[in-house]
Amino acid sequence: IDARHRWSNGQRITAQNYLSSFQRLIDPKTGSPQSDILFTLKNARAIAMGQKGTETLGVKSLDEETLDFEFEDEDFEFEYRLASPALSPWPNGGFKRSREGADLMPTSGPYSIAEWREGQSLKLKRNPHHPSNHTVQRPDAQAFFIDSDATATSLYEAGKLDFLRRVVASDI
């Protein structure tokens, strides 16, 4: 883990943040449908079935920058799966589940939350601590929650949206 990577609050992202993410993902109490990403790691299946604790997962934090993985099965695609958003680092204290204080929630990507209007939109601002933001001038951004694909497509076609998350097959 590169020491240059920091949360939006300036704190370092550590191996422990990733370990917490992996343990949370495989925990049966979380009920994540993506826990299978980790099934080739030691004890992962047993943990997902509630037979072992998350601390037995085949991942150890050796120091602030290094993780050690132990596998039960050979996994030639594990490095590819490590790029999954489900395995993003987990901040100390977790993430907020409501809009209250969301602007203070640490994020690890190029943006952080400036304002959250529940069920409507998110205003995003540059994360001043993200490594790419030292070389790229990112504009602030806004994401809208639009339940209707037809409405979203109409707004996109009218030039009011710059990006659609998905396009209905009949519109392609």
mmCIF file of C-alpha atoms in Angstrom:
data_model
loop_
_atom_site.group_PDB
_atom_site.id
_atom_site.type_symbol
_atom_site.label_atom_id
_atom_site.label_comp_id
_atom_site.label_asym_id
_atom_site.label_seq_id
_atom_site.Cartn_x
_atom_site.Cartn_y
_atom_site.Cartn_z
ATOM 1 C CA ILE A 1 0.000 0.000 0.000
ATOM 2 C CA ASP A 2 1.541 3.233 -1.135
ATOM 3 C CA ALA A 3 2.213 5.663 1.720
ATOM 4 C CA ARG A 4 1.075 8.534 -0.536
ATOM 5 C CA HIS A 5 -2.529 7.276 -0.429
ATOM 6 C CA ARG A 6 -4.550 9.171 2.106
ATOM 7 C CA TRP A 7 -8.149 9.521 3.176
ATOM 8 C CA SER A 8 -9.833 12.808 2.297
ATOM 9 C CA ASN A 9 -9.210 13.911 5.914
ATOM 10 C CA GLY A 10 -5.442 13.555 5.369
ATOM 11 C CA GLN A 11 -4.916 10.361 7.406
ATOM 12 C CA ARG A 12 -2.907 7.561 5.795
ATOM 13 C CA ILE A 13 -4.720 4.614 4.259
ATOM 14 C CA THR A 14 -3.129 1.550 5.835
ATOM 15 C CA ALA A 15 -3.090 -2.184 5.338
ATOM 16 C CA GLN A 16 -5.409 -2.408 8.367
ATOM 17 C CA ASN A 17 -8.040 -0.374 6.457
ATOM 18 C CA TYR A 18 -7.986 -3.001 3.699
ATOM 19 C CA LEU A 19 -8.000 -5.877 6.182
ATOM 20 C CA SER A 20 -11.075 -4.374 7.858
ATOM 21 C CA SER A 21 -12.758 -4.187 4.460
ATOM 22 C CA PHE A 22 -12.031 -7.843 3.678
ATOM 23 C CA GLN A 23 -13.246 -9.008 7.104
ATOM 24 C CA ARG A 24 -16.412 -6.946 6.816
ATOM 25 C CA LEU A 25 -17.125 -8.276 3.331
ATOM 26 C CA ILE A 26 -16.820 -11.946 4.375
ATOM 27 C CA ASP A 27 -18.714 -11.500 7.678
ATOM 28 C CA PRO A 28 -22.072 -13.325 7.424
ATOM 29 C CA LYS A 29 -23.663 -10.527 9.509
ATOM 30 C CA THR A 30 -22.922 -8.116 6.649
ATOM 31 C CA GLY A 31 -24.598 -10.457 4.169
ATOM 32 C CA SER A 32 -22.664 -9.150 1.200
ATOM 33 C CA PRO A 33 -23.543 -10.824 -2.099
ATOM 34 C CA GLN A 34 -19.944 -10.136 -3.188
ATOM 35 C CA SER A 35 -18.277 -12.128 -0.412
ATOM 36 C CA ASP A 36 -17.471 -14.846 -2.946
ATOM 37 C CA ILE A 37 -14.670 -12.592 -4.236
ATOM 38 C CA LEU A 38 -12.671 -13.839 -1.244
ATOM 39 C CA PHE A 39 -13.641 -17.535 -1.270
ATOM 40 C CA THR A 40 -10.193 -18.754 -2.342
ATOM 41 C CA LEU A 41 -8.619 -17.273 0.808
ATOM 42 C CA LYS A 42 -7.986 -19.499 3.812
ATOM 43 C CA ASN A 43 -11.155 -20.002 5.935
ATOM 44 C CA ALA A 44 -13.263 -17.647 3.790
ATOM 45 C CA ARG A 45 -16.035 -20.160 3.030
ATOM 46 C CA ALA A 46 -16.212 -21.298 6.661
ATOM 47 C CA ILE A 47 -16.431 -17.665 7.818
ATOM 48 C CA ALA A 48 -19.191 -16.888 5.289
ATOM 49 C CA MET A 49 -21.161 -19.887 6.636
ATOM 50 C CA GLY A 50 -20.725 -18.666 10.228
ATOM 51 C CA GLN A 51 -18.419 -21.544 11.229
ATOM 52 C CA LYS A 52 -15.327 -19.414 11.960
ATOM 53 C CA GLY A 53 -14.618 -15.831 12.999
ATOM 54 C CA THR A 54 -13.518 -13.136 10.579
ATOM 55 C CA GLU A 55 -10.144 -12.888 12.332
ATOM 56 C CA THR A 56 -9.267 -16.331 10.873
ATOM 57 C CA LEU A 57 -9.479 -15.057 7.278
ATOM 58 C CA GLY A 58 -6.291 -15.753 5.320
ATOM 59 C CA VAL A 59 -5.205 -12.106 5.253
ATOM 60 C CA LYS A 60 -2.790 -10.541 7.716
ATOM 61 C CA SER A 61 -1.531 -6.991 8.073
ATOM 62 C CA LEU A 62 2.255 -7.312 8.410
ATOM 63 C CA ASP A 63 2.799 -3.571 8.882
ATOM 64 C CA GLU A 64 1.120 -0.328 7.804
ATOM 65 C CA GLU A 65 1.834 -0.973 4.125
ATOM 66 C CA THR A 66 1.866 -4.752 3.644
ATOM 67 C CA LEU A 67 -0.791 -7.460 3.497
ATOM 68 C CA ASP A 68 -0.021 -11.178 3.431
ATOM 69 C CA PHE A 69 -2.554 -13.474 1.734
ATOM 70 C CA GLU A 70 -2.933 -17.203 2.445
ATOM 71 C CA PHE A 71 -5.011 -19.229 -0.006
ATOM 72 C CA GLU A 72 -6.932 -22.488 0.292
ATOM 73 C CA ASP A 73 -7.276 -22.768 -3.474
ATOM 74 C CA GLU A 74 -5.091 -21.580 -6.327
ATOM 75 C CA ASP A 75 -6.478 -18.330 -7.667
ATOM 76 C CA PHE A 76 -4.987 -16.954 -10.867
ATOM 77 C CA GLU A 77 -7.531 -14.104 -10.984
ATOM 78 C CA PHE A 78 -7.132 -12.805 -7.426
ATOM 79 C CA GLU A 79 -5.113 -9.756 -8.482
ATOM 80 C CA TYR A 80 -7.889 -8.889 -10.942
ATOM 81 C CA ARG A 81 -10.539 -9.210 -8.190
ATOM 82 C CA LEU A 82 -8.525 -6.957 -5.868
ATOM 83 C CA ALA A 83 -9.642 -4.060 -8.087
ATOM 84 C CA SER A 84 -13.282 -4.635 -7.107
ATOM 85 C CA PRO A 85 -14.920 -1.641 -5.387
ATOM 86 C CA ALA A 86 -16.197 -4.120 -2.783
ATOM 87 C CA LEU A 87 -12.607 -4.446 -1.547
ATOM 88 C CA SER A 88 -11.999 -0.709 -1.157
ATOM 89 C CA PRO A 89 -10.389 0.265 2.134
ATOM 90 C CA TRP A 90 -12.661 0.673 5.139
ATOM 91 C CA PRO A 91 -12.027 3.781 7.273
ATOM 92 C CA ASN A 92 -11.525 3.567 11.017
ATOM 93 C CA GLY A 93 -15.016 3.962 12.459
ATOM 94 C CA GLY A 94 -16.695 2.882 9.190
ATOM 95 C CA PHE A 95 -18.781 4.900 6.773
ATOM 96 C CA LYS A 96 -21.808 7.023 7.573
ATOM 97 C CA ARG A 97 -25.126 5.535 6.562
ATOM 98 C CA SER A 98 -26.987 8.835 6.498
ATOM 99 C CA ARG A 99 -26.483 12.267 5.081
ATOM 100 C CA GLU A 100 -25.823 13.789 8.514
ATOM 101 C CA GLY A 101 -22.117 14.590 8.602
ATOM 102 C CA ALA A 102 -21.494 12.960 5.210
ATOM 103 C CA ASP A 103 -19.259 15.878 4.253
ATOM 104 C CA LEU A 104 -16.905 14.801 7.075
ATOM 105 C CA MET A 105 -16.847 11.129 6.036
ATOM 106 C CA PRO A 106 -13.373 10.087 4.880
ATOM 107 C CA THR A 107 -13.172 8.835 1.293
ATOM 108 C CA SER A 108 -10.288 7.252 -0.580
ATOM 109 C CA GLY A 109 -11.109 8.168 -4.175
ATOM 110 C CA PRO A 110 -10.535 11.362 -6.142
ATOM 111 C CA TYR A 111 -13.733 12.909 -4.732
ATOM 112 C CA SER A 112 -15.341 13.399 -1.338
ATOM 113 C CA ILE A 113 -18.903 14.366 -0.474
ATOM 114 C CA ALA A 114 -19.630 18.076 -0.233
ATOM 115 C CA GLU A 115 -23.404 17.707 0.208
ATOM 116 C CA TRP A 116 -25.847 14.796 0.274
ATOM 117 C CA ARG A 117 -29.492 15.458 -0.524
ATOM 118 C CA GLU A 118 -31.031 12.112 0.388
ATOM 119 C CA GLY A 119 -32.803 10.420 -2.503
ATOM 120 C CA GLN A 120 -31.949 13.345 -4.796
ATOM 121 C CA SER A 121 -28.284 14.074 -5.349
ATOM 122 C CA LEU A 122 -24.708 14.137 -4.128
ATOM 123 C CA LYS A 123 -22.434 17.119 -4.637
ATOM 124 C CA LEU A 124 -18.820 16.010 -4.869
ATOM 125 C CA LYS A 125 -15.627 17.977 -4.324
ATOM 126 C CA ARG A 126 -12.015 17.092 -5.086
ATOM 127 C CA ASN A 127 -10.234 15.011 -2.447
ATOM 128 C CA PRO A 128 -7.152 17.200 -1.892
ATOM 129 C CA HIS A 129 -5.178 14.191 -0.616
ATOM 130 C CA HIS A 130 -5.763 11.838 -3.560
ATOM 131 C CA PRO A 131 -2.471 11.339 -5.468
ATOM 132 C CA SER A 132 -4.018 11.950 -8.900
ATOM 133 C CA ASN A 133 -5.437 15.301 -7.836
ATOM 134 C CA HIS A 134 -1.919 16.738 -7.614
ATOM 135 C CA THR A 135 -1.579 16.412 -11.385
ATOM 136 C CA VAL A 136 -5.203 16.535 -12.609
ATOM 137 C CA GLN A 137 -7.510 19.512 -12.083
ATOM 138 C CA ARG A 138 -10.843 17.830 -11.423
ATOM 139 C CA PRO A 139 -14.010 19.925 -11.492
ATOM 140 C CA ASP A 140 -16.578 19.551 -8.740
ATOM 141 C CA ALA A 141 -19.294 17.101 -9.761
ATOM 142 C CA GLN A 142 -22.887 16.274 -8.981
ATOM 143 C CA ALA A 143 -24.565 12.857 -9.079
ATOM 144 C CA PHE A 144 -28.340 12.518 -9.259
ATOM 145 C CA PHE A 145 -30.452 9.619 -8.027
ATOM 146 C CA ILE A 146 -32.970 9.053 -10.817
ATOM 147 C CA ASP A 147 -35.209 6.015 -10.428
ATOM 148 C CA SER A 148 -36.590 6.050 -13.950
ATOM 149 C CA ASP A 149 -34.333 4.996 -16.819
ATOM 150 C CA ALA A 150 -36.620 6.850 -19.235
ATOM 151 C CA THR A 151 -36.290 10.087 -17.245
ATOM 152 C CA ALA A 152 -32.517 9.733 -17.028
ATOM 153 C CA THR A 153 -32.256 9.076 -20.774
ATOM 154 C CA SER A 154 -34.429 12.128 -21.543
ATOM 155 C CA LEU A 155 -32.254 14.341 -19.313
ATOM 156 C CA TYR A 156 -29.114 12.991 -20.982
ATOM 157 C CA GLU A 157 -30.505 13.573 -24.474
ATOM 158 C CA ALA A 158 -31.496 17.132 -23.453
ATOM 159 C CA GLY A 159 -27.888 17.793 -22.384
ATOM 160 C CA LYS A 160 -28.720 18.098 -18.669
ATOM 161 C CA LEU A 161 -26.676 15.018 -17.728
ATOM 162 C CA ASP A 162 -23.147 14.209 -18.874
ATOM 163 C CA PHE A 163 -23.222 10.508 -18.047
ATOM 164 C CA LEU A 164 -25.735 7.671 -17.734
ATOM 165 C CA ARG A 165 -25.009 4.764 -15.408
ATOM 166 C CA ARG A 166 -26.943 2.401 -17.642
ATOM 167 C CA VAL A 167 -28.881 2.447 -20.884
ATOM 168 C CA VAL A 168 -31.949 0.286 -21.442
ATOM 169 C CA ALA A 169 -31.343 -2.228 -24.238
ATOM 170 C CA SER A 170 -34.239 -0.827 -26.297
ATOM 171 C CA ASP A 171 -32.527 2.597 -26.297
ATOM 172 C CA ILE A 172 -29.247 1.300 -27.706
#
